mmCIF file of C-alpha atoms in Angstrom:
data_model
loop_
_atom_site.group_PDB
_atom_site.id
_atom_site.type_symbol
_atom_site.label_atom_id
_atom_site.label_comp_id
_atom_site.label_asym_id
_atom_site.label_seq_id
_atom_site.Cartn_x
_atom_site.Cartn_y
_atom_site.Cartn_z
ATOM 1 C CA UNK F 1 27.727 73.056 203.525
ATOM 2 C CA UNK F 2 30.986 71.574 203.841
ATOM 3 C CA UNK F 3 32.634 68.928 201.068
ATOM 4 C CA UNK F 4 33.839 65.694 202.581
ATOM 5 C CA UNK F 5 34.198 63.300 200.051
ATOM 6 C CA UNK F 6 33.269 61.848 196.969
ATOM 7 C CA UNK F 7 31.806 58.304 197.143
ATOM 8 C CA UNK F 8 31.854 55.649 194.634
ATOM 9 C CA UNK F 9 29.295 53.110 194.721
ATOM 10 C CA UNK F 10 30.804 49.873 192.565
ATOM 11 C CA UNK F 11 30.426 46.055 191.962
ATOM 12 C CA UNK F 12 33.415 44.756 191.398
ATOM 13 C CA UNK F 13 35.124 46.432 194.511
ATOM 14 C CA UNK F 14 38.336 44.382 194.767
ATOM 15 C CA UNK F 15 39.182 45.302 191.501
ATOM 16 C CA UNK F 16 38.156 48.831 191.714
ATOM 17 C CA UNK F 17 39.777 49.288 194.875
ATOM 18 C CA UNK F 18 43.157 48.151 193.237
ATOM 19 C CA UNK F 19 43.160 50.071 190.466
ATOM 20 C CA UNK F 20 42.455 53.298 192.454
ATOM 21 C CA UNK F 21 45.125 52.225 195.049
ATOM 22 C CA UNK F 22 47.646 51.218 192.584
ATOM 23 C CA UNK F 23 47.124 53.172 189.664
ATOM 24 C CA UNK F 24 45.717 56.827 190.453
ATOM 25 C CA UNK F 25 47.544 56.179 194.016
ATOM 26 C CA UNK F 26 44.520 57.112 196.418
ATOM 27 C CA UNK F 27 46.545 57.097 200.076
ATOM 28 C CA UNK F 28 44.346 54.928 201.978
ATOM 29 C CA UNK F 29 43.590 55.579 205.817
ATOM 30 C CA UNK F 30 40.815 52.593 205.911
ATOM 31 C CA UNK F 31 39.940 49.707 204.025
ATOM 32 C CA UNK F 32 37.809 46.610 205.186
ATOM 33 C CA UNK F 33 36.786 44.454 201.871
ATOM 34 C CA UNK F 34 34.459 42.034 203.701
ATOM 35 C CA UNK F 35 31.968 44.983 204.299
ATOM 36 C CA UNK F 36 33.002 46.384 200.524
ATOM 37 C CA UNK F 37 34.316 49.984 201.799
ATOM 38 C CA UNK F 38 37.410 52.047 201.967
ATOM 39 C CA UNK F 39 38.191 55.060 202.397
ATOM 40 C CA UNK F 40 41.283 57.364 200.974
ATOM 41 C CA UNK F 41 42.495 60.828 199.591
ATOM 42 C CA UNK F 42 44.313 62.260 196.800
ATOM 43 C CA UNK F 43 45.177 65.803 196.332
ATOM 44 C CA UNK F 44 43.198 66.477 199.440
ATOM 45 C CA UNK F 45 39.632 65.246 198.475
ATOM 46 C CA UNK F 46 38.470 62.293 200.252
ATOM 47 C CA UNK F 47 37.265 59.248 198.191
ATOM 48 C CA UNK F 48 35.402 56.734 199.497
ATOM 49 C CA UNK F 49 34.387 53.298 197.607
ATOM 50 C CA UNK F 50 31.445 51.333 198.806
ATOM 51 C CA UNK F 51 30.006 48.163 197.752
ATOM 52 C CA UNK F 52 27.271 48.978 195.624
ATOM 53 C CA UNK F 53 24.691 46.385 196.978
ATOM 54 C CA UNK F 54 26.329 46.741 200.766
ATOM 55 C CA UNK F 55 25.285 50.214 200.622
ATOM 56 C CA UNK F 56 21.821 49.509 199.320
ATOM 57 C CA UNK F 57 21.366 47.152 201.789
ATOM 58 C CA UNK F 58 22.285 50.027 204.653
ATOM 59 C CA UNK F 59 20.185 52.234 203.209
ATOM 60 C CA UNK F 60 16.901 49.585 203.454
ATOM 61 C CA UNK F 61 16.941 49.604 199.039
ATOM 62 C CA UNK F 62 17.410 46.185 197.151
ATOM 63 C CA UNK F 63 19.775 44.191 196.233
ATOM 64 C CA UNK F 64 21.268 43.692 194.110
ATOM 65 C CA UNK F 65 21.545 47.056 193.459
ATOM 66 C CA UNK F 66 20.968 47.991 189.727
ATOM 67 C CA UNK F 67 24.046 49.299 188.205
ATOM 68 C CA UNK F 68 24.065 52.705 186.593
ATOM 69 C CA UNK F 69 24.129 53.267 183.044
ATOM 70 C CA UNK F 70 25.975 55.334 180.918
ATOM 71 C CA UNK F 71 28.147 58.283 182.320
ATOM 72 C CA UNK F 72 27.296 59.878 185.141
ATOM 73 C CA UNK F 73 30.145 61.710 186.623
ATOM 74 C CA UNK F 74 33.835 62.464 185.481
ATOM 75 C CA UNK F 75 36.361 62.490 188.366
ATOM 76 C CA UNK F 76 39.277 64.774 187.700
ATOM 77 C CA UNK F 77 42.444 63.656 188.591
ATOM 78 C CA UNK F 78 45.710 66.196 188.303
ATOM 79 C CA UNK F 79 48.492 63.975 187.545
ATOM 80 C CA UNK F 80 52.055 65.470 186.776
ATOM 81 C CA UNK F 81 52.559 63.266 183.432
ATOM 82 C CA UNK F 82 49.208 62.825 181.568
ATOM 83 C CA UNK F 83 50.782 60.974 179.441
ATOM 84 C CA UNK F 84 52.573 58.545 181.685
ATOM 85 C CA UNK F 85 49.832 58.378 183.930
ATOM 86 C CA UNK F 86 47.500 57.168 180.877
ATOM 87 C CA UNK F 87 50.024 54.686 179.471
ATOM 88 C CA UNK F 88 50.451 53.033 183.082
ATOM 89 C CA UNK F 89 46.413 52.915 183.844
ATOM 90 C CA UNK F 90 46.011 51.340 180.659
ATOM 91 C CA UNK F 91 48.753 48.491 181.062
ATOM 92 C CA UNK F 92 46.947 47.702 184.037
ATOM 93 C CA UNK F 93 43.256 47.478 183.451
ATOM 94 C CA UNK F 94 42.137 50.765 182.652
ATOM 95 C CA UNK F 95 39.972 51.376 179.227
ATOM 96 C CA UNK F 96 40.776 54.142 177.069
ATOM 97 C CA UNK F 97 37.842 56.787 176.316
ATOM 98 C CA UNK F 98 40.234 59.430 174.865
ATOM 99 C CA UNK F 99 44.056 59.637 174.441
ATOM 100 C CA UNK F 100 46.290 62.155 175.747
ATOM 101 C CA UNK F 101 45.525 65.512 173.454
ATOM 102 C CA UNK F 102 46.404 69.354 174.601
ATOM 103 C CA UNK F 103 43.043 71.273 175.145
ATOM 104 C CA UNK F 104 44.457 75.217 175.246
ATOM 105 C CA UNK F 105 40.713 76.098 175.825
ATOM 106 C CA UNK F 106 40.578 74.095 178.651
ATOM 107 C CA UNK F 107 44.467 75.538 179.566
ATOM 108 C CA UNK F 108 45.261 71.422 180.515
ATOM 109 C CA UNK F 109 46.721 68.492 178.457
ATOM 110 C CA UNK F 110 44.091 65.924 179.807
ATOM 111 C CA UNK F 111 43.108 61.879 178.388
ATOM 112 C CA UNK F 112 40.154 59.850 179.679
ATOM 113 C CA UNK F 113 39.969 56.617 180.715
ATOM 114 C CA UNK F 114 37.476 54.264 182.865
ATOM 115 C CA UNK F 115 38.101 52.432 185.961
ATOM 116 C CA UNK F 116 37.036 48.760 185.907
ATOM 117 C CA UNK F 117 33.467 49.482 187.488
ATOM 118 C CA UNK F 118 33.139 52.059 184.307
ATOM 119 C CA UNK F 119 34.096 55.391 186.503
ATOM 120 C CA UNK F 120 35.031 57.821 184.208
ATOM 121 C CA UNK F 121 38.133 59.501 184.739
ATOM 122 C CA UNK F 122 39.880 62.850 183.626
ATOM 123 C CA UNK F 123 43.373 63.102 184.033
ATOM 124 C CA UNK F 124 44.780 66.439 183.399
ATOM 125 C CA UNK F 125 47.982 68.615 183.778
ATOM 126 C CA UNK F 126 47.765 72.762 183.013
ATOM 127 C CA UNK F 127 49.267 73.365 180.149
ATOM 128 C CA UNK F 128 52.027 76.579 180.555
ATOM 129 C CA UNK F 129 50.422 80.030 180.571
ATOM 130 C CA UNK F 130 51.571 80.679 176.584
ATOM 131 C CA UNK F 131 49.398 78.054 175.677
ATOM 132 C CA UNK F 132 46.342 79.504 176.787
ATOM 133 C CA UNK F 133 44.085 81.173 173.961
ATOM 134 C CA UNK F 134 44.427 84.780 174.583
ATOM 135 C CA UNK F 135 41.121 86.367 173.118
#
């Protein structure tokens, strides 16, 4: 099997698409919001963002499509300034889940926040190589 992309089924996709355009700075190749998808990259992976009920729709399911609850996936994003990259996500729209804190066990400085369709987001940076625990 071969990855090609990671695709996020949301309702509110204007917003969504801004704030992943604007904020986490997905480069994107396509974008057509009267059928609700785009697609983009960062750091290589594709992301793709799809209407949720357009997509239930092309798959024969109803709409509206129910919306998921709770957490279902985190999205990593490596950002070179966690914490600049949190403060500006949260001026614009973003919620906070968890502020910027070092992890050495995770050997990354990372903070969570959603996107406005409730994606939950990891934004890390590796921490130097002294930080990580040694035993």
């Amino acid at each position: 099997m071969n990855k090609v992309s990671i695709r996020l089924l949301v309702g509110d996709f204007p917003a969504t698409l801004t704030f992943w355009r604007d904020r986490i700075h997905v480069a994107l190749s396509y974008s057509d919001e009267a059928a609700g998808y785009a697609y983009g990259e960062v750091g290589g992976v594709g992301v793709e963002f799809f209407a949720r009920d357009a997509f239930a729709a092309a798959i024969g399911q109803t709409t509206p499509a129910a919306a998921p609850v709770g957490q279902r996936v985190t999205i990593e994003v490596g950002v070179d300034d966690v914490d600049a990259t949190y403060a500006d996500a949260v001026a614009h729209g973003a919620t906070s889940v968890a502020t910027p804190l070092d992890r050495p066990e995770w050997g990354a400085r990372t903070a969570h926040i959603t996107d406005p369709d409730g994606n939950l987001i990891e934004l890390y940076t590796k921490l130097p190589e002294e930080s990580a625990p040694t035993a």
